[in-house]
Amino acid sequence: MDSAPRISLEQWRTFVAVVEAGGQAAAAARLHKSQSTVTYAVKQLQALLGVRAFETRGRRAVPTATGQLLYQRAKAILEDAEGLERVRQRAAVATR
């Protein structure tokens, strides 16, 4: 079984931005990316996971129950990754 992550931190970051911004256009503006890039990342993430993470209500992207669970875990993963980066930076300074 391949244990390599199938979804990048950038894809999770994009997913979180869509949830928090309430849509792909707003997330794209927040991330300084094109809307098509954000849309592609979300579609790819959903396809890799085999889930529907959002439903459209008017012009808003609302997370499904599964999407809400993914959002909570994605936030934790991103916080962990940021913590690891801070440790790496402190270690790099300490070894100079």
Short mmCIF file of N, CA and C in Angstrom, two decimals:
data_model
loop_
_atom_site.label_atom_id
_atom_site.label_comp_id
_atom_site.label_asym_id
_atom_site.label_seq_id
_atom_site.Cartn_x
_atom_site.Cartn_y
_atom_site.Cartn_z
N MET A 1 0.84 -1.19 0.00
CA MET A 1 0.00 0.00 0.00
C MET A 1 0.88 1.25 0.00
N ASP A 2 0.59 2.19 -0.86
CA ASP A 2 1.35 3.42 -0.96
C ASP A 2 0.94 4.37 0.16
N SER A 3 1.91 4.77 0.99
CA SER A 3 1.60 5.63 2.13
C SER A 3 1.87 7.10 1.83
N ALA A 4 2.29 7.42 0.61
CA ALA A 4 2.56 8.82 0.26
C ALA A 4 1.26 9.62 0.29
N PRO A 5 1.33 10.85 0.80
CA PRO A 5 0.12 11.66 0.82
C PRO A 5 -0.40 11.89 -0.59
N ARG A 6 -1.68 11.78 -0.73
CA ARG A 6 -2.30 11.99 -2.03
C ARG A 6 -2.70 13.43 -2.23
N ILE A 7 -2.78 14.18 -1.15
CA ILE A 7 -3.24 15.57 -1.22
C ILE A 7 -2.17 16.45 -0.60
N SER A 8 -1.80 17.49 -1.32
CA SER A 8 -0.73 18.38 -0.86
C SER A 8 -1.24 19.36 0.20
N LEU A 9 -0.31 19.92 0.94
CA LEU A 9 -0.68 20.96 1.91
C LEU A 9 -1.33 22.15 1.20
N GLU A 10 -0.87 22.43 0.00
CA GLU A 10 -1.45 23.55 -0.75
C GLU A 10 -2.91 23.27 -1.10
N GLN A 11 -3.23 22.04 -1.44
CA GLN A 11 -4.63 21.70 -1.71
C GLN A 11 -5.46 21.84 -0.44
N TRP A 12 -4.93 21.39 0.69
CA TRP A 12 -5.67 21.55 1.95
C TRP A 12 -5.83 23.03 2.29
N ARG A 13 -4.78 23.82 2.05
CA ARG A 13 -4.84 25.26 2.31
C ARG A 13 -5.93 25.90 1.45
N THR A 14 -6.02 25.48 0.21
CA THR A 14 -7.05 25.99 -0.69
C THR A 14 -8.43 25.58 -0.21
N PHE A 15 -8.58 24.32 0.18
CA PHE A 15 -9.86 23.82 0.69
C PHE A 15 -10.32 24.64 1.90
N VAL A 16 -9.42 24.87 2.85
CA VAL A 16 -9.75 25.65 4.05
C VAL A 16 -10.16 27.07 3.65
N ALA A 17 -9.46 27.65 2.71
CA ALA A 17 -9.79 29.01 2.27
C ALA A 17 -11.18 29.08 1.66
N VAL A 18 -11.57 28.06 0.90
CA VAL A 18 -12.91 28.04 0.30
C VAL A 18 -13.96 27.96 1.39
N VAL A 19 -13.75 27.10 2.39
CA VAL A 19 -14.71 27.00 3.49
C VAL A 19 -14.81 28.34 4.21
N GLU A 20 -13.68 28.93 4.56
CA GLU A 20 -13.68 30.16 5.35
C GLU A 20 -14.19 31.36 4.57
N ALA A 21 -13.94 31.38 3.27
CA ALA A 21 -14.37 32.52 2.44
C ALA A 21 -15.80 32.35 1.94
N GLY A 22 -16.31 31.13 2.00
CA GLY A 22 -17.68 30.88 1.57
C GLY A 22 -17.84 30.67 0.07
N GLY A 23 -16.74 30.55 -0.63
CA GLY A 23 -16.82 30.31 -2.06
C GLY A 23 -15.47 30.34 -2.72
N GLN A 24 -15.43 29.85 -3.94
CA GLN A 24 -14.17 29.75 -4.65
C GLN A 24 -13.65 31.10 -5.13
N ALA A 25 -14.54 31.98 -5.54
CA ALA A 25 -14.08 33.30 -6.02
C ALA A 25 -13.45 34.09 -4.87
N ALA A 26 -14.11 34.09 -3.72
CA ALA A 26 -13.57 34.81 -2.57
C ALA A 26 -12.27 34.18 -2.08
N ALA A 27 -12.21 32.84 -2.11
CA ALA A 27 -10.98 32.14 -1.71
C ALA A 27 -9.85 32.47 -2.67
N ALA A 28 -10.15 32.52 -3.96
CA ALA A 28 -9.13 32.86 -4.95
C ALA A 28 -8.55 34.24 -4.68
N ALA A 29 -9.40 35.19 -4.38
CA ALA A 29 -8.93 36.55 -4.07
C ALA A 29 -8.05 36.53 -2.82
N ARG A 30 -8.49 35.79 -1.81
CA ARG A 30 -7.74 35.71 -0.55
C ARG A 30 -6.37 35.06 -0.75
N LEU A 31 -6.31 34.08 -1.63
CA LEU A 31 -5.07 33.34 -1.87
C LEU A 31 -4.22 33.94 -2.98
N HIS A 32 -4.74 34.97 -3.64
CA HIS A 32 -4.04 35.60 -4.78
C HIS A 32 -3.81 34.58 -5.89
N LYS A 33 -4.86 33.81 -6.19
CA LYS A 33 -4.84 32.82 -7.26
C LYS A 33 -6.03 33.05 -8.16
N SER A 34 -6.00 32.44 -9.31
CA SER A 34 -7.16 32.54 -10.20
C SER A 34 -8.28 31.64 -9.67
N GLN A 35 -9.51 31.99 -10.01
CA GLN A 35 -10.63 31.18 -9.58
C GLN A 35 -10.54 29.79 -10.20
N SER A 36 -10.07 29.69 -11.43
CA SER A 36 -9.97 28.39 -12.08
C SER A 36 -8.96 27.49 -11.35
N THR A 37 -7.89 28.07 -10.83
CA THR A 37 -6.91 27.30 -10.07
C THR A 37 -7.53 26.75 -8.79
N VAL A 38 -8.31 27.57 -8.11
CA VAL A 38 -8.98 27.14 -6.88
C VAL A 38 -10.02 26.08 -7.19
N THR A 39 -10.81 26.31 -8.22
CA THR A 39 -11.84 25.35 -8.61
C THR A 39 -11.21 24.01 -8.94
N TYR A 40 -10.13 24.02 -9.69
CA TYR A 40 -9.44 22.78 -10.06
C TYR A 40 -8.92 22.05 -8.82
N ALA A 41 -8.31 22.79 -7.89
CA ALA A 41 -7.76 22.18 -6.68
C ALA A 41 -8.86 21.51 -5.86
N VAL A 42 -10.01 22.16 -5.74
CA VAL A 42 -11.12 21.60 -4.96
C VAL A 42 -11.69 20.37 -5.67
N LYS A 43 -11.86 20.44 -6.97
CA LYS A 43 -12.36 19.28 -7.72
C LYS A 43 -11.41 18.11 -7.61
N GLN A 44 -10.12 18.37 -7.72
CA GLN A 44 -9.12 17.32 -7.62
C GLN A 44 -9.13 16.70 -6.23
N LEU A 45 -9.21 17.52 -5.20
CA LEU A 45 -9.25 17.03 -3.82
C LEU A 45 -10.46 16.12 -3.62
N GLN A 46 -11.62 16.56 -4.07
CA GLN A 46 -12.83 15.75 -3.93
C GLN A 46 -12.71 14.43 -4.69
N ALA A 47 -12.12 14.49 -5.88
CA ALA A 47 -11.96 13.27 -6.69
C ALA A 47 -10.99 12.29 -6.01
N LEU A 48 -9.88 12.81 -5.48
CA LEU A 48 -8.92 11.95 -4.81
C LEU A 48 -9.52 11.28 -3.58
N LEU A 49 -10.36 12.02 -2.87
CA LEU A 49 -10.98 11.49 -1.65
C LEU A 49 -12.24 10.68 -1.93
N GLY A 50 -12.83 10.90 -3.09
CA GLY A 50 -14.07 10.22 -3.43
C GLY A 50 -15.26 10.70 -2.60
N VAL A 51 -15.25 11.99 -2.29
CA VAL A 51 -16.34 12.56 -1.48
C VAL A 51 -16.83 13.86 -2.12
N ARG A 52 -17.99 14.26 -1.70
CA ARG A 52 -18.53 15.57 -2.07
C ARG A 52 -18.38 16.46 -0.84
N ALA A 53 -17.49 17.41 -0.90
CA ALA A 53 -17.18 18.25 0.26
C ALA A 53 -18.02 19.51 0.33
N PHE A 54 -18.59 19.93 -0.79
CA PHE A 54 -19.36 21.17 -0.83
C PHE A 54 -20.69 20.97 -1.53
N GLU A 55 -21.65 21.77 -1.15
CA GLU A 55 -22.88 21.91 -1.92
C GLU A 55 -23.05 23.40 -2.19
N THR A 56 -23.65 23.70 -3.31
CA THR A 56 -23.82 25.10 -3.70
C THR A 56 -25.19 25.58 -3.24
N ARG A 57 -25.18 26.69 -2.54
CA ARG A 57 -26.42 27.35 -2.11
C ARG A 57 -26.34 28.79 -2.60
N GLY A 58 -27.07 29.05 -3.66
CA GLY A 58 -26.95 30.38 -4.28
C GLY A 58 -25.56 30.52 -4.86
N ARG A 59 -24.84 31.52 -4.39
CA ARG A 59 -23.47 31.75 -4.86
C ARG A 59 -22.44 31.27 -3.85
N ARG A 60 -22.89 30.62 -2.79
CA ARG A 60 -21.99 30.18 -1.73
C ARG A 60 -21.69 28.69 -1.83
N ALA A 61 -20.47 28.34 -1.48
CA ALA A 61 -20.06 26.93 -1.37
C ALA A 61 -20.14 26.59 0.11
N VAL A 62 -21.06 25.72 0.45
CA VAL A 62 -21.28 25.34 1.85
C VAL A 62 -20.76 23.93 2.04
N PRO A 63 -19.93 23.72 3.07
CA PRO A 63 -19.41 22.37 3.27
C PRO A 63 -20.53 21.40 3.66
N THR A 64 -20.46 20.21 3.09
CA THR A 64 -21.35 19.13 3.49
C THR A 64 -20.90 18.67 4.88
N ALA A 65 -21.60 17.71 5.46
CA ALA A 65 -21.17 17.16 6.75
C ALA A 65 -19.76 16.59 6.62
N THR A 66 -19.50 15.89 5.54
CA THR A 66 -18.17 15.35 5.29
C THR A 66 -17.17 16.48 5.10
N GLY A 67 -17.56 17.51 4.37
CA GLY A 67 -16.70 18.67 4.16
C GLY A 67 -16.35 19.36 5.46
N GLN A 68 -17.28 19.42 6.38
CA GLN A 68 -17.03 20.05 7.68
C GLN A 68 -16.00 19.23 8.47
N LEU A 69 -16.12 17.91 8.42
CA LEU A 69 -15.13 17.05 9.10
C LEU A 69 -13.75 17.23 8.47
N LEU A 70 -13.71 17.27 7.14
CA LEU A 70 -12.44 17.48 6.44
C LEU A 70 -11.84 18.84 6.80
N TYR A 71 -12.69 19.84 6.90
CA TYR A 71 -12.23 21.19 7.25
C TYR A 71 -11.54 21.18 8.62
N GLN A 72 -12.16 20.53 9.60
CA GLN A 72 -11.58 20.49 10.95
C GLN A 72 -10.21 19.79 10.93
N ARG A 73 -10.12 18.67 10.23
CA ARG A 73 -8.84 17.94 10.15
C ARG A 73 -7.81 18.72 9.34
N ALA A 74 -8.26 19.36 8.25
CA ALA A 74 -7.33 20.14 7.42
C ALA A 74 -6.74 21.29 8.22
N LYS A 75 -7.56 21.95 9.03
CA LYS A 75 -7.05 23.04 9.88
C LYS A 75 -5.97 22.50 10.81
N ALA A 76 -6.22 21.34 11.41
CA ALA A 76 -5.24 20.75 12.33
C ALA A 76 -3.95 20.38 11.59
N ILE A 77 -4.08 19.82 10.40
CA ILE A 77 -2.91 19.44 9.61
C ILE A 77 -2.09 20.68 9.27
N LEU A 78 -2.75 21.75 8.85
CA LEU A 78 -2.04 22.97 8.49
C LEU A 78 -1.37 23.60 9.71
N GLU A 79 -2.03 23.57 10.86
CA GLU A 79 -1.43 24.10 12.09
C GLU A 79 -0.20 23.27 12.46
N ASP A 80 -0.29 21.95 12.34
CA ASP A 80 0.86 21.08 12.61
C ASP A 80 2.01 21.39 11.67
N ALA A 81 1.70 21.55 10.39
CA ALA A 81 2.74 21.85 9.41
C ALA A 81 3.42 23.19 9.70
N GLU A 82 2.63 24.17 10.09
CA GLU A 82 3.21 25.48 10.45
C GLU A 82 4.09 25.35 11.69
N GLY A 83 3.66 24.53 12.65
CA GLY A 83 4.48 24.30 13.84
C GLY A 83 5.79 23.63 13.50
N LEU A 84 5.75 22.65 12.61
CA LEU A 84 6.99 21.99 12.17
C LEU A 84 7.92 22.98 11.47
N GLU A 85 7.35 23.86 10.69
CA GLU A 85 8.17 24.86 9.99
C GLU A 85 8.84 25.80 11.00
N ARG A 86 8.11 26.18 12.04
CA ARG A 86 8.71 27.04 13.08
C ARG A 86 9.87 26.32 13.78
N VAL A 87 9.70 25.04 14.08
CA VAL A 87 10.77 24.25 14.70
C VAL A 87 11.97 24.19 13.77
N ARG A 88 11.72 23.95 12.49
CA ARG A 88 12.81 23.90 11.52
C ARG A 88 13.57 25.22 11.47
N GLN A 89 12.84 26.32 11.49
CA GLN A 89 13.48 27.64 11.44
C GLN A 89 14.33 27.88 12.68
N ARG A 90 13.80 27.51 13.86
CA ARG A 90 14.59 27.69 15.10
C ARG A 90 15.83 26.80 15.07
N ALA A 91 15.69 25.59 14.57
CA ALA A 91 16.84 24.67 14.50
C ALA A 91 17.89 25.21 13.53
N ALA A 92 17.45 25.78 12.44
CA ALA A 92 18.39 26.33 11.46
C ALA A 92 19.17 27.50 12.06
N VAL A 93 18.49 28.34 12.84
CA VAL A 93 19.15 29.48 13.48
C VAL A 93 20.12 28.98 14.54
N ALA A 94 19.74 27.97 15.29
CA ALA A 94 20.58 27.44 16.37
C ALA A 94 21.85 26.78 15.84
N THR A 95 21.81 26.27 14.61
CA THR A 95 23.00 25.58 14.08
C THR A 95 23.92 26.49 13.30
N ARG A 96 23.60 27.74 13.22
CA ARG A 96 24.47 28.68 12.47
C ARG A 96 25.67 29.06 13.27
#
